Short mmCIF file of C-alpha atoms in Angstrom, two decimals:
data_model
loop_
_atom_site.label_atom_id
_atom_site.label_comp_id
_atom_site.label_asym_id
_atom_site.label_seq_id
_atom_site.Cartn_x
_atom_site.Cartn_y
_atom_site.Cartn_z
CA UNK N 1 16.04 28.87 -49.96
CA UNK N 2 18.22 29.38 -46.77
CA UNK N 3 14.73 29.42 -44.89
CA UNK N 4 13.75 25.84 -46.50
CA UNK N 5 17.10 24.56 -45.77
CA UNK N 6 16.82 25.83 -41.81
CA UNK N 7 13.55 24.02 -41.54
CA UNK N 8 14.94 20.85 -42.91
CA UNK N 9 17.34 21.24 -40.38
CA UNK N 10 15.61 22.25 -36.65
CA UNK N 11 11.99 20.64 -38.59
CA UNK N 12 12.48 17.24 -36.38
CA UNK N 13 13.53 18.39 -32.62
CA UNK N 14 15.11 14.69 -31.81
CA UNK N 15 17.24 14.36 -34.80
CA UNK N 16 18.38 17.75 -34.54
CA UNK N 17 19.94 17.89 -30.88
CA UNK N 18 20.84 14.33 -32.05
CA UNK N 19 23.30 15.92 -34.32
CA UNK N 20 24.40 18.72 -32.34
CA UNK N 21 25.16 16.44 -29.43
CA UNK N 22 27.03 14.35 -31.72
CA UNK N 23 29.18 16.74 -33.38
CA UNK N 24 29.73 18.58 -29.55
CA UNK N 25 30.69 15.13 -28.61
CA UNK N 26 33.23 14.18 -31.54
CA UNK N 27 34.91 17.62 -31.06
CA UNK N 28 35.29 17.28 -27.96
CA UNK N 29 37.08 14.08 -28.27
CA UNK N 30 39.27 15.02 -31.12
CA UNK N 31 40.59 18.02 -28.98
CA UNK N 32 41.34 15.92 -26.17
CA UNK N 33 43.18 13.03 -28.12
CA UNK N 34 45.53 15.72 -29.63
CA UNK N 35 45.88 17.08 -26.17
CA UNK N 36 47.38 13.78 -24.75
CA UNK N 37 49.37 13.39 -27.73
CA UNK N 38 51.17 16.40 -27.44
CA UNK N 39 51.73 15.86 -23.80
CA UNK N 40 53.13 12.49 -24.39
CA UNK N 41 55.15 13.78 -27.10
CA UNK N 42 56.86 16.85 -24.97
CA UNK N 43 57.28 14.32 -21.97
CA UNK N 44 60.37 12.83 -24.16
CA UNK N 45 62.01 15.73 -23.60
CA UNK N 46 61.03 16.64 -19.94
CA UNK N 47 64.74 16.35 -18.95
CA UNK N 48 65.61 18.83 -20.71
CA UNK N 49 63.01 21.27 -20.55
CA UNK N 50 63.40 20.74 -15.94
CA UNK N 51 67.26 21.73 -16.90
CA UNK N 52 66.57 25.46 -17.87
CA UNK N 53 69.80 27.03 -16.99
CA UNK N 54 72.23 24.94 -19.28
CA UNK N 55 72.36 26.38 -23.07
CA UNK N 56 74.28 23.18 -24.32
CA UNK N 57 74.10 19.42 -23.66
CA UNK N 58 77.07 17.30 -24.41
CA UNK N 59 76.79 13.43 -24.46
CA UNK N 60 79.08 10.26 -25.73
CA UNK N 61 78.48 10.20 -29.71
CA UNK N 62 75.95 7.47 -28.94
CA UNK N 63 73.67 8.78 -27.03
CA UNK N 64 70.17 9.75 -28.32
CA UNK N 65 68.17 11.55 -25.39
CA UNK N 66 68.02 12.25 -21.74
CA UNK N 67 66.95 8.89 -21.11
CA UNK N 68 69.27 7.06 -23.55
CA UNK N 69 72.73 7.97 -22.61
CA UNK N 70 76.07 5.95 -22.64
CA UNK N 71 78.30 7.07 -19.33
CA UNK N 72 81.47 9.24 -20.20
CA UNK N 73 84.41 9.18 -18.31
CA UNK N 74 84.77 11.94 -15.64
CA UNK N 75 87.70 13.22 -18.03
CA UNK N 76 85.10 14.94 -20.38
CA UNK N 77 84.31 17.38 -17.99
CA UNK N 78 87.50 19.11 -18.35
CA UNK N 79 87.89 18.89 -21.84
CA UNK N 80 84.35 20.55 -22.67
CA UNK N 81 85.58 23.52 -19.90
CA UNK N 82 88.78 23.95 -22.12
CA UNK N 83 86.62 24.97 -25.18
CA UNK N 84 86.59 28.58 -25.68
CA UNK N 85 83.34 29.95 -25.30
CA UNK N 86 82.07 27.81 -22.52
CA UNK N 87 81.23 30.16 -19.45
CA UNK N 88 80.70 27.01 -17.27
CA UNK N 89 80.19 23.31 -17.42
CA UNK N 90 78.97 20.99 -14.69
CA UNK N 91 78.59 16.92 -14.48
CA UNK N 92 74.84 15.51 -14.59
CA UNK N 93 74.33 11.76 -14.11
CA UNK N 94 70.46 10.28 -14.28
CA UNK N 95 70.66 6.52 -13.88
CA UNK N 96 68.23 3.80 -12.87
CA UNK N 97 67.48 2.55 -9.06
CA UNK N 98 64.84 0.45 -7.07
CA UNK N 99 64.09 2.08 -3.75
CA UNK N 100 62.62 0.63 -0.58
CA UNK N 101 59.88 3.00 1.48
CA UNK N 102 59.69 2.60 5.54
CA UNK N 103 56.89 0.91 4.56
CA UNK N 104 58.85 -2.32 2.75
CA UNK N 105 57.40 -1.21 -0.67
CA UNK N 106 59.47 -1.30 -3.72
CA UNK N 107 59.82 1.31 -6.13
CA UNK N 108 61.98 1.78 -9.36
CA UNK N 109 62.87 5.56 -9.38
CA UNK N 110 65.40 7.77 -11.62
CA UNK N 111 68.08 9.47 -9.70
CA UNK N 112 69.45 12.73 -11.17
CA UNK N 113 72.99 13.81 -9.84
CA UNK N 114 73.59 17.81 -10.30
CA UNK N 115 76.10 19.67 -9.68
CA UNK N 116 77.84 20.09 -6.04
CA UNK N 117 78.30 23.54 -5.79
CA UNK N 118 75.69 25.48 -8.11
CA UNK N 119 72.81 22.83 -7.99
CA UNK N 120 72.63 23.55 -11.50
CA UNK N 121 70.54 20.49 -13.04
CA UNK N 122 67.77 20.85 -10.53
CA UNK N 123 64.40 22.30 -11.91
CA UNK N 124 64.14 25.93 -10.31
CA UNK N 125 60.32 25.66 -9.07
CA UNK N 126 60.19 24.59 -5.67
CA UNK N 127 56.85 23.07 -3.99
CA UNK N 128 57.84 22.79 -0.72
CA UNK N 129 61.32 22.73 0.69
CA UNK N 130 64.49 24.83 -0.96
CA UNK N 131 67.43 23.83 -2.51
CA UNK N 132 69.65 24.38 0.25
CA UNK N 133 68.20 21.07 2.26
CA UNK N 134 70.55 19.09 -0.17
CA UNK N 135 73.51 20.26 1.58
CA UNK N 136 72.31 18.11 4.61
CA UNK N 137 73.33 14.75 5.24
CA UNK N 138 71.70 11.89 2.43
CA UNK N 139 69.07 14.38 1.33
CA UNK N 140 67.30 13.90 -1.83
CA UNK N 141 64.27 16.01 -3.59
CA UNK N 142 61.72 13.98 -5.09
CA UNK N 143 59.16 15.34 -7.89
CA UNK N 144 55.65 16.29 -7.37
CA UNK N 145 54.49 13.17 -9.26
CA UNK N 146 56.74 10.81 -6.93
CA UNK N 147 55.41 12.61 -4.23
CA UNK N 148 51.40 11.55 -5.21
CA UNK N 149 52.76 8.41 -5.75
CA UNK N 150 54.94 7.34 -3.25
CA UNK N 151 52.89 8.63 -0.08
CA UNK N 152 49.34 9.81 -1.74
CA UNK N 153 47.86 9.93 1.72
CA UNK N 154 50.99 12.08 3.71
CA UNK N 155 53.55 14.36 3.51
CA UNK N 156 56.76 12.64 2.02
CA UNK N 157 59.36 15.33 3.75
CA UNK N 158 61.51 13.34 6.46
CA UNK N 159 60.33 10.30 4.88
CA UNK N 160 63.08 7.77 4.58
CA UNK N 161 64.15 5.72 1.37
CA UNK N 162 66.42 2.49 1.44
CA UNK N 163 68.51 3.29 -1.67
CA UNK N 164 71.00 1.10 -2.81
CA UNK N 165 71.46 -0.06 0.99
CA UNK N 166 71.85 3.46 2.11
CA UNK N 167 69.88 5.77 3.73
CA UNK N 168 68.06 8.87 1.63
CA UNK N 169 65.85 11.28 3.53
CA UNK N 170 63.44 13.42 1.32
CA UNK N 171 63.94 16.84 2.37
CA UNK N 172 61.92 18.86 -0.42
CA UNK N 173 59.43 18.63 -3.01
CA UNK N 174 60.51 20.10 -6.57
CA UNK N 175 57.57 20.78 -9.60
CA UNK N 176 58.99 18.68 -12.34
CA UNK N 177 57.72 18.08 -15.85
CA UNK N 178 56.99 14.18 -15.77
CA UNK N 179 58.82 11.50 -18.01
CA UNK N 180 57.48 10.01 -20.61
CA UNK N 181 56.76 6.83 -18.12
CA UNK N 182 55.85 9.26 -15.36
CA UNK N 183 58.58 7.52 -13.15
CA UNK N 184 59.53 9.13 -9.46
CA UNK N 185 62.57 10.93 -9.76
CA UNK N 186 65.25 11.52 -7.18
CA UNK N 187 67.22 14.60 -7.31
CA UNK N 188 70.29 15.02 -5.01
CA UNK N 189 74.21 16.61 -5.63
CA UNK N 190 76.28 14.28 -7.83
CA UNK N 191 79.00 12.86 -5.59
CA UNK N 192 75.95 11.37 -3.25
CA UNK N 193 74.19 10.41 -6.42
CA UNK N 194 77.38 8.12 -7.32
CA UNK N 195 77.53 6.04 -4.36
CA UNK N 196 73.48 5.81 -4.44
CA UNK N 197 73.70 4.50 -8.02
CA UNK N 198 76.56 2.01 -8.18
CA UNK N 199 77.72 1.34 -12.06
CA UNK N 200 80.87 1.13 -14.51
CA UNK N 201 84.24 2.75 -14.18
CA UNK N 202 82.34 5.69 -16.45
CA UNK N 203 79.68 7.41 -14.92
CA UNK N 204 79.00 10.88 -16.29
CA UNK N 205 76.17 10.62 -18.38
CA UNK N 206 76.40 14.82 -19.37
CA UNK N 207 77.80 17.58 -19.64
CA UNK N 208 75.97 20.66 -18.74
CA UNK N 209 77.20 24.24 -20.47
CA UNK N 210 76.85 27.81 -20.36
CA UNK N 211 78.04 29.44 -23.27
CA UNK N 212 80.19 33.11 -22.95
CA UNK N 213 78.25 36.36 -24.12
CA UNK N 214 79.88 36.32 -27.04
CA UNK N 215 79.30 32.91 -28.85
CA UNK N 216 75.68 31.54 -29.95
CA UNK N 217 74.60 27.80 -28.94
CA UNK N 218 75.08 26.97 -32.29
CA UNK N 219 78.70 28.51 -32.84
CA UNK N 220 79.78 26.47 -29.06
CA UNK N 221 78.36 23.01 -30.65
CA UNK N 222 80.09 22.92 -33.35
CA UNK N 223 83.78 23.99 -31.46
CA UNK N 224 83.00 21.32 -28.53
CA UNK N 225 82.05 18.61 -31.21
CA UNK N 226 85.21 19.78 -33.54
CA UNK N 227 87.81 20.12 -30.54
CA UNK N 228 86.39 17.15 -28.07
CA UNK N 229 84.78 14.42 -30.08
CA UNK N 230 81.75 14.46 -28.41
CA UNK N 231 78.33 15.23 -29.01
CA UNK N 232 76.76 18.33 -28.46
CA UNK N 233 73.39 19.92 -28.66
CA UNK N 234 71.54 22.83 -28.10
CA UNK N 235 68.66 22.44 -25.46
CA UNK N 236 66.46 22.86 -28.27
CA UNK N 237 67.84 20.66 -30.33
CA UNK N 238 68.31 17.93 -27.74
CA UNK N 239 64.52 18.35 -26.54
CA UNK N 240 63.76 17.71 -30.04
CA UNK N 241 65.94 14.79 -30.03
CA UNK N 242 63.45 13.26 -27.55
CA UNK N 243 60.30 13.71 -29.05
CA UNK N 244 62.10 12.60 -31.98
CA UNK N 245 63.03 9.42 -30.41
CA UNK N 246 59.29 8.51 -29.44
CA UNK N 247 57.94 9.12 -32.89
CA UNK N 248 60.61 6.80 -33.98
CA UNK N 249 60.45 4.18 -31.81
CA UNK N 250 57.20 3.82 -30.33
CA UNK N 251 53.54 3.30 -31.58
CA UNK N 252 52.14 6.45 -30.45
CA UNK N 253 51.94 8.47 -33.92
CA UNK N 254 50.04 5.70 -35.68
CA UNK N 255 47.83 4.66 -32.98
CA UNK N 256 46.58 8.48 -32.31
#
């Protein structure tokens, strides 16, 4: 029986690398169309997964994800480092800009602020360049994908930016998981990053934390929410927050 069954299968050459072509074929595309879903879905939460050293985000109560933040005033950076438990805490501002290239081309770009002294907020993995070069005069780090972008056919370090009216020099290249929109990103230390992105009297958009030895993520949430009035998350609760936000608010899901 198996024998009569394996004949009517292989019996007509054509149709039978006819279907093995087309089932090859339809796997093949229904492995790569989860592929890109998942990657589009883990790109909502790329800011927080390039952020690997804080254990803690804290936000205004309205916020929803790395991307869509309400500014806090600076005040809420002392009040999170008066909760017990928190090791450190440092300010981290991303906000919108439109740069200019020596070239005259315009470019809308995220800038991410981190913190003065530790740098914590930048992603560790360096392409070319170190950290360090931020402590030079209007330095900025740009991400590999702004990098391909911006100057696909040279080397963007000692290029210069028009930012805002003021000058930014890219001194390094940083390896940076991509945003959802794959937008360049601008990393430089957050008192620079406040006169390159003008805004409102409030301009923190987080709060970055490192919780004691003693205290889980979870335990630290719930005393900065209880004794602040904030919002606080675990980072891997608030990188679910962002793939959260795309499956709510976007046509991704049902179009895969």
């Amino acid at each position: 029986m198996n024998w009569i069954a394996i004949r009517m299968l292989t019996g007509d050459a054509q149709k039978f690398y006819g279907l093995l072509f087309g089932i090859a074929f339809s796997t093949l595309l229904i492995t790569q169309q989860l592929t890109i879903f998942v990657n589009l879905l883990e790109r909502g939460s790329s800011g927080v997964y390039n952020v690997s050293s804080a254990d803690v985000w804290v936000m205004d109560p309205v916020s929803r994800t790395t991307e869509v933040a309400y500014p806090m005033p600076s005040t809420a950076l002392d009040k999170v480092r008066g909760v017990p438990g928190v090791a450190w805490a440092v300010p981290h501002i991303r906000a919108s800009a439109s740069v200019r290239t020596g070239s005259g081309e315009l470019e809308g770009v995220t800038v991410v602020g981190v913190d003065d002294a530790t740098l914590i907020g930048l992603p560790k993995n360096m392409v070319e360049g170190t950290p360090e070069v931020l402590s030079q005069p209007d330095s900025v780090i740009i991400d590999d994908v702004g990098a391909t972008r911006m100057f696909p056919d040279q080397s963007p370090i000692g290029q210069r930016l028009e930012l805002n009216d003021q000058r930014a020099v890219i001194r390094g290249i940083v390896d940076a998981i991509p945003s959802f929109t794959s937008q360049v990103t601008l990393y430089t230390k957050y008192s620079r990053a406040l006169n390159y992105v003008p805004g409102t009297r409030n301009r923190l958009s987080f709060v970055l934390v490192g919780k004691a030895q003693d205290v889980s993520p979870e335990d630290l949430v719930e005393r900065i929410e209880s004794q602040t009035g904030l919002r606080a998350r675990t980072r891997d609760e608030f990188a679910r927050d962002g793939v959260d936000f795309i499956i709510e608010n976007t046509g991704i899901p049902p179009n895969f």
